[in-house]
């Protein structure tokens, strides 16, 4: 028995040990399986990450390819794929870069209004997510759109905000693209020194790509051409650009323009002809302009005029299309805002009507409750009357007269109650009808008011659009007019010259010009009758005639005779221009001049004697007389328009001749630029905020 018990005990212990070993074995198997599954999952994740990285690189390349080829459908599809993949990976920069490229492409090639809506959505998304890179991309895209709309100050503002974000949050990010975009706008504003600074930042940046460096050198060459820099400086910049172009292996969009200007700079007309002939048909406008410049440089003015006329026709057509497209974009945006406002007003109107309906229902329910209360009170009254009747019947059964009297009283009470109930129902329906009539009258009045507001808003919208269009055209006209007078003055040891012109309106009729030829300097100052756009057009014609005639080395009187005979033609409006024309010998200081009805100049602090010639453009066949001064060497020679001496303050007190002579005598030793600028400040102090009465032009020169 004892042995049996021991055997059973041993058997039970062996069973427990076996079970424990089995559990340990299964546990080890489980751990091994979990490790194997984790290893496979990590390998799969690494493989997926590698595939995603490869997909992003491929999608980025495809995006830039379709962007350059203008494959709209393929570009938009690729952009959507790239944005989804970047969001899935949490790649913030890649996502916002794709959004920026999408907005710029849509603005340039599809719909500018849609692009503006997308960039506003991008601003809101970046602010919601707290993404500084998103805000940088939104500012960059909005700056590009503003630049395309010729809103140059707004474009610069957005580019500066984008640059500030890069400097504060992404100091290692490449800024070359942003610098080049800013340089493009600054060149459009003629801020050439700022363009040079931006170009240097890109060229000196070791992280800048060859594409960006080539574009930067292109802007440097263009600015040197714009500012009429010396040939040696232009040649150095051109040689540096050629080295970068050879290293890059391709040219950029500015290549033809730079090669053409370089050829004209060296009078290599065969090279210039090859460059123009090789320009693509897509550049028709530039091609016609370059043909005109080429033939003018060769002296073939007939062909130059023909190509320039064709160039102006194409240019005007393109400008009209651009203005129409911009106006359409603004109109569509205004219509969208108007539709949203109208929808919001209709929603408010519906809410007001719903509230009126609910109020009416509440009023009806209150009246029904009051009627029910009155009915219950009536029933209680009836019960009391019935009880009284039964009591009276039991007490006064023998008195028929009293009973009849009681019945009569009950009937009168019943009739009074019925009459009261009918009056209440009549009052209820009258109030209901009045309520519905009031709601209808209010709804109709509201609809008429909204219609009147809509008509007034449409008229205001049309007026605003027309005003903005006129202001834009006047701004463009002012820029064109200011570009017609020289802003770069020669720095010579023999001559100190400076001039300025301030139109009284957006455009004006004053002009000044100077043309150096070898050892001689032609110069003029003119004042067209009237102000505004007509005077500006007459001024443009006069300035072009002076510059053209001075090329033939005519005397001042001959130039005046030729200009007068030309301006008289088809001058039905009777416009004219007063002008002082001078020819200065830069070696001897000898001055030959012809004054055509203009204010007498000031030489060494005194007005010079003038021949009484008529203004230009009044009568044909006049013979203008010229005069001479042996030498003005070392003396201050000052020519001006009557907008200087006739400048009035709020008290109608003019600046006058005496103030002018006093100022010039007290500042004889100043250089030309400083004298003109200080005199301008003195006039502004005298005017003291009063509106300008006329255009103001000043020219000062000194033969050293």
XYZ file of C-alpha atoms in Angstrom, residues 33-385:
353
model
C 7.727 33.756 -33.785
C 7.231 37.302 -32.460
C 10.861 38.183 -33.218
C 10.499 36.775 -36.746
C 7.291 38.742 -37.389
C 8.887 41.979 -36.049
C 11.941 41.500 -38.278
C 9.753 40.962 -41.344
C 7.644 44.040 -40.487
C 10.717 46.268 -40.053
C 12.169 45.063 -43.359
C 8.862 45.735 -45.065
C 8.689 49.257 -43.563
C 12.267 49.993 -44.687
C 11.450 48.726 -48.164
C 8.257 50.835 -48.267
C 10.202 53.916 -47.122
C 12.774 53.359 -49.861
C 9.976 53.004 -52.433
C 8.268 56.174 -51.138
C 11.559 58.095 -51.348
C 12.055 56.857 -54.875
C 8.469 57.793 -55.739
C 8.914 61.348 -54.404
C 12.109 61.827 -56.428
C 10.432 60.518 -59.578
C 7.294 62.603 -59.026
C 9.400 65.725 -58.429
C 11.278 65.213 -61.696
C 8.015 64.562 -63.551
C 6.489 67.711 -62.031
C 9.324 69.980 -63.241
C 9.307 68.294 -66.659
C 5.569 68.843 -67.222
C 5.891 72.402 -65.813
C 8.533 73.339 -68.390
C 6.617 71.647 -71.252
C 3.239 73.190 -70.223
C 1.578 69.755 -70.072
C -1.318 70.987 -67.939
C -3.243 67.759 -67.328
C -0.116 65.682 -66.598
C 1.302 68.456 -64.384
C -1.843 68.725 -62.225
C -2.086 64.918 -61.882
C 1.568 64.664 -60.833
C 1.140 67.522 -58.328
C -1.827 65.780 -56.665
C 0.132 62.503 -56.374
C 3.164 64.302 -54.928
C 1.046 66.192 -52.344
C -0.715 63.019 -51.178
C 2.564 61.106 -50.871
C 4.250 63.990 -48.987
C 1.297 64.187 -46.560
C 1.390 60.440 -45.943
C 5.099 60.630 -45.104
C 4.725 63.850 -43.070
C 7.147 65.653 -45.430
C 6.138 69.255 -44.726
C 8.572 71.010 -47.095
C 7.838 68.733 -50.050
C 4.093 69.224 -49.575
C 4.200 73.027 -49.439
C 6.695 73.248 -52.330
C 4.238 71.247 -54.458
C 1.397 73.585 -53.393
C 3.469 76.653 -54.355
C 4.381 75.243 -57.786
C 0.721 74.365 -58.383
C -0.440 77.915 -57.552
C 2.224 79.606 -59.712
C 1.440 77.336 -62.686
C -2.321 77.958 -62.422
C -1.761 81.731 -62.115
C 0.555 81.816 -65.139
C -1.233 79.421 -67.494
C -4.842 78.829 -66.371
C -6.874 81.066 -64.047
C -5.402 83.841 -61.898
C -8.566 84.154 -59.780
C -8.392 80.450 -58.916
C -4.715 80.879 -58.050
C -5.514 83.753 -55.667
C -8.188 81.621 -53.966
C -5.723 78.717 -53.628
C -3.007 80.907 -52.115
C -5.479 82.296 -49.562
C -6.403 78.704 -48.653
C -2.688 77.951 -48.316
C -2.291 80.901 -45.898
C -5.165 79.602 -43.767
C -3.855 76.029 -43.793
C -0.321 77.078 -42.841
C -1.609 79.245 -39.974
C -3.888 76.442 -38.764
C -1.047 73.901 -38.828
C 1.501 76.386 -37.446
C 3.804 75.755 -40.425
C 6.375 78.502 -41.000
C 7.477 76.827 -44.231
C 3.872 76.903 -45.415
C 3.691 80.655 -44.695
C 6.980 81.157 -46.557
C 5.593 79.285 -49.606
C 2.310 81.246 -49.491
C 4.140 84.621 -49.377
C 6.415 83.554 -52.251
C 3.444 82.460 -54.401
C 1.432 85.621 -53.603
C 4.462 87.779 -54.466
C 4.713 86.039 -57.859
C 0.996 86.673 -58.538
C 1.304 90.351 -57.526
C 4.328 90.745 -59.827
C 2.293 89.305 -62.731
C -0.490 91.839 -61.951
C 2.094 94.711 -61.963
C 1.455 95.303 -58.251
C 5.180 95.725 -57.714
C 5.126 97.181 -54.183
C 2.848 94.364 -52.954
C 5.128 91.798 -54.616
C 8.203 93.241 -52.853
C 6.317 93.192 -49.518
C 5.447 89.496 -49.847
C 9.008 88.606 -50.933
C 10.405 90.440 -47.897
C 8.031 88.531 -45.576
C 9.156 85.247 -47.174
C 12.843 86.187 -46.743
C 12.248 87.091 -43.078
C 10.731 83.638 -42.429
C 13.723 81.911 -44.082
C 16.244 83.888 -42.048
C 14.469 83.257 -38.722
C 13.366 79.634 -39.099
C 15.376 78.093 -41.973
C 18.816 79.790 -41.998
C 20.399 76.998 -44.089
C 17.718 77.061 -46.796
C 18.888 78.198 -50.250
C 17.483 81.686 -50.966
C 18.645 82.063 -54.575
C 15.193 81.640 -56.144
C 13.731 84.268 -53.794
C 16.590 86.715 -54.509
C 16.105 86.302 -58.280
C 12.338 86.805 -58.055
C 12.929 90.004 -56.057
C 15.562 91.158 -58.566
C 13.049 90.785 -61.407
C 10.566 93.099 -59.656
C 13.261 95.612 -58.612
C 14.447 95.812 -62.230
C 10.878 96.541 -63.307
C 10.894 99.405 -60.754
C 14.281 100.623 -62.130
C 15.958 100.049 -58.733
C 19.179 98.986 -60.435
C 21.446 99.248 -57.387
C 19.169 96.874 -55.471
C 19.245 94.451 -58.419
C 23.055 94.482 -58.309
C 23.027 93.645 -54.572
C 20.641 90.703 -55.091
C 22.691 89.387 -58.014
C 25.873 89.471 -55.902
C 24.131 87.481 -53.145
C 23.333 84.704 -55.623
C 26.679 84.702 -57.470
C 28.715 84.653 -54.229
C 26.588 81.897 -52.632
C 28.482 78.549 -52.844
C 25.188 76.668 -52.391
C 23.525 78.347 -55.401
C 22.928 76.068 -58.393
C 24.341 76.755 -61.859
C 20.795 77.576 -63.042
C 20.464 80.314 -60.413
C 23.981 81.662 -61.046
C 23.326 81.835 -64.793
C 20.070 83.759 -64.183
C 21.888 86.092 -61.764
C 24.590 86.880 -64.339
C 21.838 87.473 -66.912
C 20.290 90.122 -64.643
C 23.757 91.683 -64.123
C 24.277 91.991 -67.894
C 20.769 93.415 -68.399
C 21.246 96.028 -65.652
C 24.558 97.128 -67.167
C 22.764 97.537 -70.514
C 19.888 99.409 -68.851
C 22.275 101.852 -67.107
C 24.489 102.367 -70.196
C 27.581 101.124 -68.361
C 31.017 101.336 -70.025
C 31.772 98.729 -72.700
C 34.647 97.233 -70.689
C 32.361 96.506 -67.709
C 29.711 94.970 -70.005
C 32.364 92.775 -71.653
C 33.612 91.479 -68.275
C 30.096 90.571 -67.144
C 29.366 88.913 -70.501
C 32.561 86.826 -70.300
C 31.693 85.646 -66.755
C 28.215 84.670 -67.918
C 29.627 82.716 -70.875
C 31.823 80.681 -68.474
C 28.816 79.749 -66.318
C 26.747 78.955 -69.414
C 29.469 76.633 -70.748
C 29.692 74.878 -67.377
C 25.876 74.564 -67.155
C 25.541 73.307 -70.739
C 22.410 75.327 -71.550
C 21.329 78.940 -71.972
C 18.440 80.655 -70.165
C 15.561 82.783 -71.466
C 17.681 85.962 -71.427
C 20.364 84.570 -73.744
C 19.093 86.036 -77.027
C 18.528 89.503 -75.549
C 21.991 89.608 -73.963
C 23.768 88.352 -77.125
C 21.869 90.900 -79.247
C 22.760 93.851 -77.007
C 26.384 92.711 -76.814
C 26.534 92.590 -80.616
C 25.053 96.109 -80.928
C 27.462 97.344 -78.262
C 30.394 96.376 -80.557
C 28.583 97.306 -83.821
C 28.812 93.663 -84.924
C 25.696 93.770 -87.101
C 26.229 90.327 -88.649
C 26.249 88.725 -85.193
C 23.172 90.742 -84.200
C 21.401 89.621 -87.417
C 22.139 85.947 -86.652
C 20.817 86.313 -83.096
C 17.547 87.909 -84.241
C 17.025 85.392 -87.058
C 17.507 82.504 -84.603
C 14.888 83.786 -82.149
C 11.791 81.503 -81.980
C 8.425 82.576 -83.328
C 7.047 82.561 -79.763
C 9.221 85.651 -79.138
C 7.600 87.621 -81.975
C 7.363 90.862 -79.961
C 11.052 90.845 -78.960
C 12.028 89.787 -82.490
C 10.261 92.765 -84.123
C 11.736 95.207 -81.567
C 15.265 93.847 -82.102
C 14.890 94.135 -85.912
C 13.878 97.779 -85.458
C 16.876 98.456 -83.176
C 19.248 96.650 -85.578
C 18.170 98.631 -88.630
C 18.263 101.893 -86.649
C 21.838 101.129 -85.543
C 22.745 100.478 -89.209
C 21.181 103.791 -90.248
C 18.364 102.179 -92.260
C 15.601 104.242 -90.661
C 12.921 103.279 -93.178
C 13.140 99.587 -92.265
C 13.602 100.489 -88.591
C 10.373 102.495 -88.677
C 8.465 99.669 -90.429
C 9.543 97.052 -87.881
C 8.912 99.426 -84.984
C 5.380 100.097 -86.304
C 4.718 96.330 -86.469
C 6.212 95.939 -82.993
C 3.883 98.605 -81.547
C 0.839 96.972 -83.167
C 1.647 93.578 -81.605
C 2.614 95.199 -78.282
C -0.645 97.172 -78.072
C -2.642 94.032 -78.854
C -0.851 92.076 -76.120
C -1.271 94.916 -73.598
C -4.998 95.141 -74.380
C -5.349 91.356 -73.928
C -3.448 91.488 -70.626
C -5.594 94.361 -69.330
C -8.740 92.527 -70.426
C -7.585 89.315 -68.709
C -6.696 91.170 -65.497
C -10.043 92.994 -65.527
C -11.831 89.681 -66.096
C -9.995 88.105 -63.140
C -10.904 91.015 -60.864
C -14.520 90.961 -62.125
C -14.820 87.231 -61.459
C -13.466 87.718 -57.943
C -15.936 90.538 -57.310
C -18.811 88.440 -58.679
C -17.852 85.588 -56.402
C -17.752 87.878 -53.345
C -21.067 89.393 -54.430
C -22.654 85.926 -54.780
C -21.393 84.927 -51.339
C -22.829 88.115 -49.814
C -26.153 87.589 -51.587
C -26.319 83.976 -50.372
C -25.593 85.125 -46.836
C -28.329 87.789 -47.065
C -30.860 85.249 -48.372
C -29.945 82.897 -45.550
C -30.554 85.684 -43.015
C -33.855 86.541 -44.683
C -34.981 82.896 -44.508
C -34.020 82.781 -40.860
C -36.058 85.921 -40.166
C -39.096 84.472 -41.971
C -38.761 81.219 -40.029
C -38.607 83.145 -36.756
C -41.744 85.117 -37.776
C -43.559 81.859 -38.605
C -42.613 80.351 -35.221
C -43.765 83.512 -33.439
C -47.097 83.328 -35.283
C -47.562 79.695 -34.304
C -46.805 80.513 -30.661
C -49.336 83.333 -30.757
C -51.949 81.016 -32.231
C -51.303 78.391 -29.556
C -51.627 81.001 -26.835
C -54.947 82.131 -28.240
C -56.179 78.495 -28.487
C -55.214 77.940 -24.844
C -57.083 81.088 -23.878
C -60.148 79.879 -25.803
C -59.949 76.463 -24.079
C -59.692 78.171 -20.692
C -62.745 80.267 -21.474
C -64.628 77.161 -22.600
C -63.780 75.365 -19.353
C -64.873 78.379 -17.353
C -68.079 78.398 -19.333
C -68.702 74.716 -18.615
C -68.099 75.285 -14.917
C -70.534 78.171 -15.047
C -73.043 75.889 -16.732
C -72.592 73.300 -13.985
C -73.142 75.889 -11.306
C -76.202 77.110 -13.107
